[in-house]
Amino acid sequence: MTKRTAIYPGSFDPLTNGHLAIIQRGLKVFDRLVVAVANNPEKRPMFTVTERKAMIAGALGDDPRVEVDSFDALLVDYVRKKGVHTVLRGLRAVSDFEYEFQIANMNRHLLPDLESVFVMTGEDYFFVSARLVREVATFGGDVSAFVPPNVLAALGRKLKR
Ligand code: ADP
């Protein structure tokens, strides 16, 4: 039987427990996931792509079902290159819907056989975003409930505390 694979793209700047929940749920539906870190310098990320990939790999341990990769062009070009035409995305509140709807439709326009699959977050993490984690951590707030331990340590090192 062929393995069902999906690409889970995002900034992951940094990986949060919300992302991890989507990965765990995604693995109930797909046999393999490619977690793909978007290299987006114009977003002025806190962590480099290499750091973000290392944090994801560190949090997941040695799970043979998950590949951690990065891409720096259009998602549809990356999808074509990988030969995986299913994209996994997470939905939090209604506010995510409009943005995700736009991206999914644009991607489908660019690559008609691309399918986007959405997984809904659990109530524990619907308010967690990487941006909020960065902001709270930058100002010294405790984000330990929202990120895995290795990401908490990386934030501490980055922010020198
Ligand atoms: P963010 O910076 O908003 O966390 P990313 O680009 O890293 O965003 O997110 C990648 C994908 O993961 C998006 O589909 C986003 O909606 C989803 N996602 C991020 N955080 C969560 C969460 N807490 N629950 C569900 N989905 C999430």
mmCIF file with all atom_site columns, N, CA, C and O in Angstrom, residues 40-58:
data_model
loop_
_atom_site.group_PDB
_atom_site.id
_atom_site.type_symbol
_atom_site.label_atom_id
_atom_site.label_alt_id
_atom_site.label_comp_id
_atom_site.label_asym_id
_atom_site.label_entity_id
_atom_site.label_seq_id
_atom_site.pdbx_PDB_ins_code
_atom_site.Cartn_x
_atom_site.Cartn_y
_atom_site.Cartn_z
_atom_site.occupancy
_atom_site.B_iso_or_equiv
_atom_site.pdbx_formal_charge
_atom_site.auth_seq_id
_atom_site.auth_comp_id
_atom_site.auth_asym_id
_atom_site.auth_atom_id
_atom_site.pdbx_PDB_model_num
ATOM 1  N N  . ASN A 1 40 ? 11.639 32.770 5.182  1.00 0.00 ? 40 ASN A N  1
ATOM 2  C CA . ASN A 1 40 ? 10.975 34.028 4.820  1.00 0.00 ? 40 ASN A CA 1
ATOM 3  C C  . ASN A 1 40 ? 11.666 35.214 5.488  1.00 0.00 ? 40 ASN A C  1
ATOM 4  O O  . ASN A 1 40 ? 11.156 35.772 6.457  1.00 0.00 ? 40 ASN A O  1
ATOM 5  N N  . PRO A 1 41 ? 12.848 35.603 4.961  1.00 0.00 ? 41 PRO A N  1
ATOM 6  C CA . PRO A 1 41 ? 13.628 36.652 5.620  1.00 0.00 ? 41 PRO A CA 1
ATOM 7  C C  . PRO A 1 41 ? 12.860 37.963 5.782  1.00 0.00 ? 41 PRO A C  1
ATOM 8  O O  . PRO A 1 41 ? 13.082 38.710 6.743  1.00 0.00 ? 41 PRO A O  1
ATOM 9  N N  . GLU A 1 42 ? 11.915 38.216 4.880  1.00 0.00 ? 42 GLU A N  1
ATOM 10 C CA . GLU A 1 42 ? 11.165 39.491 4.973  1.00 0.00 ? 42 GLU A CA 1
ATOM 11 C C  . GLU A 1 42 ? 10.287 39.542 6.214  1.00 0.00 ? 42 GLU A C  1
ATOM 12 O O  . GLU A 1 42 ? 9.875  40.608 6.655  1.00 0.00 ? 42 GLU A O  1
ATOM 13 N N  . LYS A 1 43 ? 10.030 38.361 6.819  1.00 0.00 ? 43 LYS A N  1
ATOM 14 C CA . LYS A 1 43 ? 9.250  38.339 8.069  1.00 0.00 ? 43 LYS A CA 1
ATOM 15 C C  . LYS A 1 43 ? 10.141 38.618 9.278  1.00 0.00 ? 43 LYS A C  1
ATOM 16 O O  . LYS A 1 43 ? 9.673  38.604 10.409 1.00 0.00 ? 43 LYS A O  1
ATOM 17 N N  . ARG A 1 44 ? 11.422 38.833 9.050  1.00 0.00 ? 44 ARG A N  1
ATOM 18 C CA . ARG A 1 44 ? 12.411 39.078 10.114 1.00 0.00 ? 44 ARG A CA 1
ATOM 19 C C  . ARG A 1 44 ? 12.251 38.077 11.262 1.00 0.00 ? 44 ARG A C  1
ATOM 20 O O  . ARG A 1 44 ? 11.897 38.443 12.394 1.00 0.00 ? 44 ARG A O  1
ATOM 21 N N  . PRO A 1 45 ? 12.507 36.814 10.969 1.00 0.00 ? 45 PRO A N  1
ATOM 22 C CA . PRO A 1 45 ? 12.299 35.783 11.992 1.00 0.00 ? 45 PRO A CA 1
ATOM 23 C C  . PRO A 1 45 ? 13.253 35.907 13.176 1.00 0.00 ? 45 PRO A C  1
ATOM 24 O O  . PRO A 1 45 ? 14.351 36.456 13.044 1.00 0.00 ? 45 PRO A O  1
ATOM 25 N N  . MET A 1 46 ? 12.805 35.421 14.328 1.00 0.00 ? 46 MET A N  1
ATOM 26 C CA . MET A 1 46 ? 13.655 35.422 15.519 1.00 0.00 ? 46 MET A CA 1
ATOM 27 C C  . MET A 1 46 ? 14.723 34.338 15.389 1.00 0.00 ? 46 MET A C  1
ATOM 28 O O  . MET A 1 46 ? 15.861 34.531 15.772 1.00 0.00 ? 46 MET A O  1
ATOM 29 N N  . PHE A 1 47 ? 14.330 33.176 14.813 1.00 0.00 ? 47 PHE A N  1
ATOM 30 C CA . PHE A 1 47 ? 15.253 32.044 14.686 1.00 0.00 ? 47 PHE A CA 1
ATOM 31 C C  . PHE A 1 47 ? 15.574 31.789 13.213 1.00 0.00 ? 47 PHE A C  1
ATOM 32 O O  . PHE A 1 47 ? 14.704 31.940 12.348 1.00 0.00 ? 47 PHE A O  1
ATOM 33 N N  . THR A 1 48 ? 16.809 31.372 12.945 1.00 0.00 ? 48 THR A N  1
ATOM 34 C CA . THR A 1 48 ? 17.183 31.012 11.573 1.00 0.00 ? 48 THR A CA 1
ATOM 35 C C  . THR A 1 48 ? 16.464 29.721 11.183 1.00 0.00 ? 48 THR A C  1
ATOM 36 O O  . THR A 1 48 ? 15.959 28.991 12.055 1.00 0.00 ? 48 THR A O  1
ATOM 37 N N  . VAL A 1 49 ? 16.463 29.430 9.890  1.00 0.00 ? 49 VAL A N  1
ATOM 38 C CA . VAL A 1 49 ? 15.826 28.204 9.420  1.00 0.00 ? 49 VAL A CA 1
ATOM 39 C C  . VAL A 1 49 ? 16.493 26.986 10.068 1.00 0.00 ? 49 VAL A C  1
ATOM 40 O O  . VAL A 1 49 ? 15.818 26.049 10.498 1.00 0.00 ? 49 VAL A O  1
ATOM 41 N N  . THR A 1 50 ? 17.824 27.019 10.157 1.00 0.00 ? 50 THR A N  1
ATOM 42 C CA . THR A 1 50 ? 18.557 25.906 10.764 1.00 0.00 ? 50 THR A CA 1
ATOM 43 C C  . THR A 1 50 ? 18.130 25.722 12.223 1.00 0.00 ? 50 THR A C  1
ATOM 44 O O  . THR A 1 50 ? 17.903 24.593 12.680 1.00 0.00 ? 50 THR A O  1
ATOM 45 N N  . GLU A 1 51 ? 18.001 26.827 12.944 1.00 0.00 ? 51 GLU A N  1
ATOM 46 C CA . GLU A 1 51 ? 17.571 26.745 14.353 1.00 0.00 ? 51 GLU A CA 1
ATOM 47 C C  . GLU A 1 51 ? 16.143 26.206 14.453 1.00 0.00 ? 51 GLU A C  1
ATOM 48 O O  . GLU A 1 51 ? 15.835 25.375 15.317 1.00 0.00 ? 51 GLU A O  1
ATOM 49 N N  . ARG A 1 52 ? 15.275 26.693 13.555 1.00 0.00 ? 52 ARG A N  1
ATOM 50 C CA . ARG A 1 52 ? 13.872 26.252 13.609 1.00 0.00 ? 52 ARG A CA 1
ATOM 51 C C  . ARG A 1 52 ? 13.757 24.759 13.301 1.00 0.00 ? 52 ARG A C  1
ATOM 52 O O  . ARG A 1 52 ? 12.997 24.046 13.949 1.00 0.00 ? 52 ARG A O  1
ATOM 53 N N  . LYS A 1 53 ? 14.537 24.299 12.309 1.00 0.00 ? 53 LYS A N  1
ATOM 54 C CA . LYS A 1 53 ? 14.514 22.869 11.975 1.00 0.00 ? 53 LYS A CA 1
ATOM 55 C C  . LYS A 1 53 ? 15.029 22.029 13.148 1.00 0.00 ? 53 LYS A C  1
ATOM 56 O O  . LYS A 1 53 ? 14.458 20.980 13.479 1.00 0.00 ? 53 LYS A O  1
ATOM 57 N N  . ALA A 1 54 ? 16.104 22.503 13.776 1.00 0.00 ? 54 ALA A N  1
ATOM 58 C CA . ALA A 1 54 ? 16.687 21.760 14.902 1.00 0.00 ? 54 ALA A CA 1
ATOM 59 C C  . ALA A 1 54 ? 15.690 21.683 16.061 1.00 0.00 ? 54 ALA A C  1
ATOM 60 O O  . ALA A 1 54 ? 15.586 20.649 16.742 1.00 0.00 ? 54 ALA A O  1
ATOM 61 N N  . MET A 1 55 ? 14.946 22.768 16.286 1.00 0.00 ? 55 MET A N  1
ATOM 62 C CA . MET A 1 55 ? 13.967 22.761 17.378 1.00 0.00 ? 55 MET A CA 1
ATOM 63 C C  . MET A 1 55 ? 12.846 21.753 17.106 1.00 0.00 ? 55 MET A C  1
ATOM 64 O O  . MET A 1 55 ? 12.384 21.059 18.011 1.00 0.00 ? 55 MET A O  1
ATOM 65 N N  . ILE A 1 56 ? 12.416 21.683 15.839 1.00 0.00 ? 56 ILE A N  1
ATOM 66 C CA . ILE A 1 56 ? 11.341 20.746 15.483 1.00 0.00 ? 56 ILE A CA 1
ATOM 67 C C  . ILE A 1 56 ? 11.843 19.303 15.648 1.00 0.00 ? 56 ILE A C  1
ATOM 68 O O  . ILE A 1 56 ? 11.191 18.477 16.292 1.00 0.00 ? 56 ILE A O  1
ATOM 69 N N  . ALA A 1 57 ? 13.032 19.047 15.098 1.00 0.00 ? 57 ALA A N  1
ATOM 70 C CA . ALA A 1 57 ? 13.605 17.694 15.192 1.00 0.00 ? 57 ALA A CA 1
ATOM 71 C C  . ALA A 1 57 ? 13.801 17.318 16.661 1.00 0.00 ? 57 ALA A C  1
ATOM 72 O O  . ALA A 1 57 ? 13.509 16.194 17.079 1.00 0.00 ? 57 ALA A O  1
ATOM 73 N N  . GLY A 1 58 ? 14.278 18.257 17.455 1.00 0.00 ? 58 GLY A N  1
ATOM 74 C CA . GLY A 1 58 ? 14.514 18.009 18.878 1.00 0.00 ? 58 GLY A CA 1
ATOM 75 C C  . GLY A 1 58 ? 13.227 17.688 19.625 1.00 0.00 ? 58 GLY A C  1
ATOM 76 O O  . GLY A 1 58 ? 13.202 16.813 20.497 1.00 0.00 ? 58 GLY A O  1
#
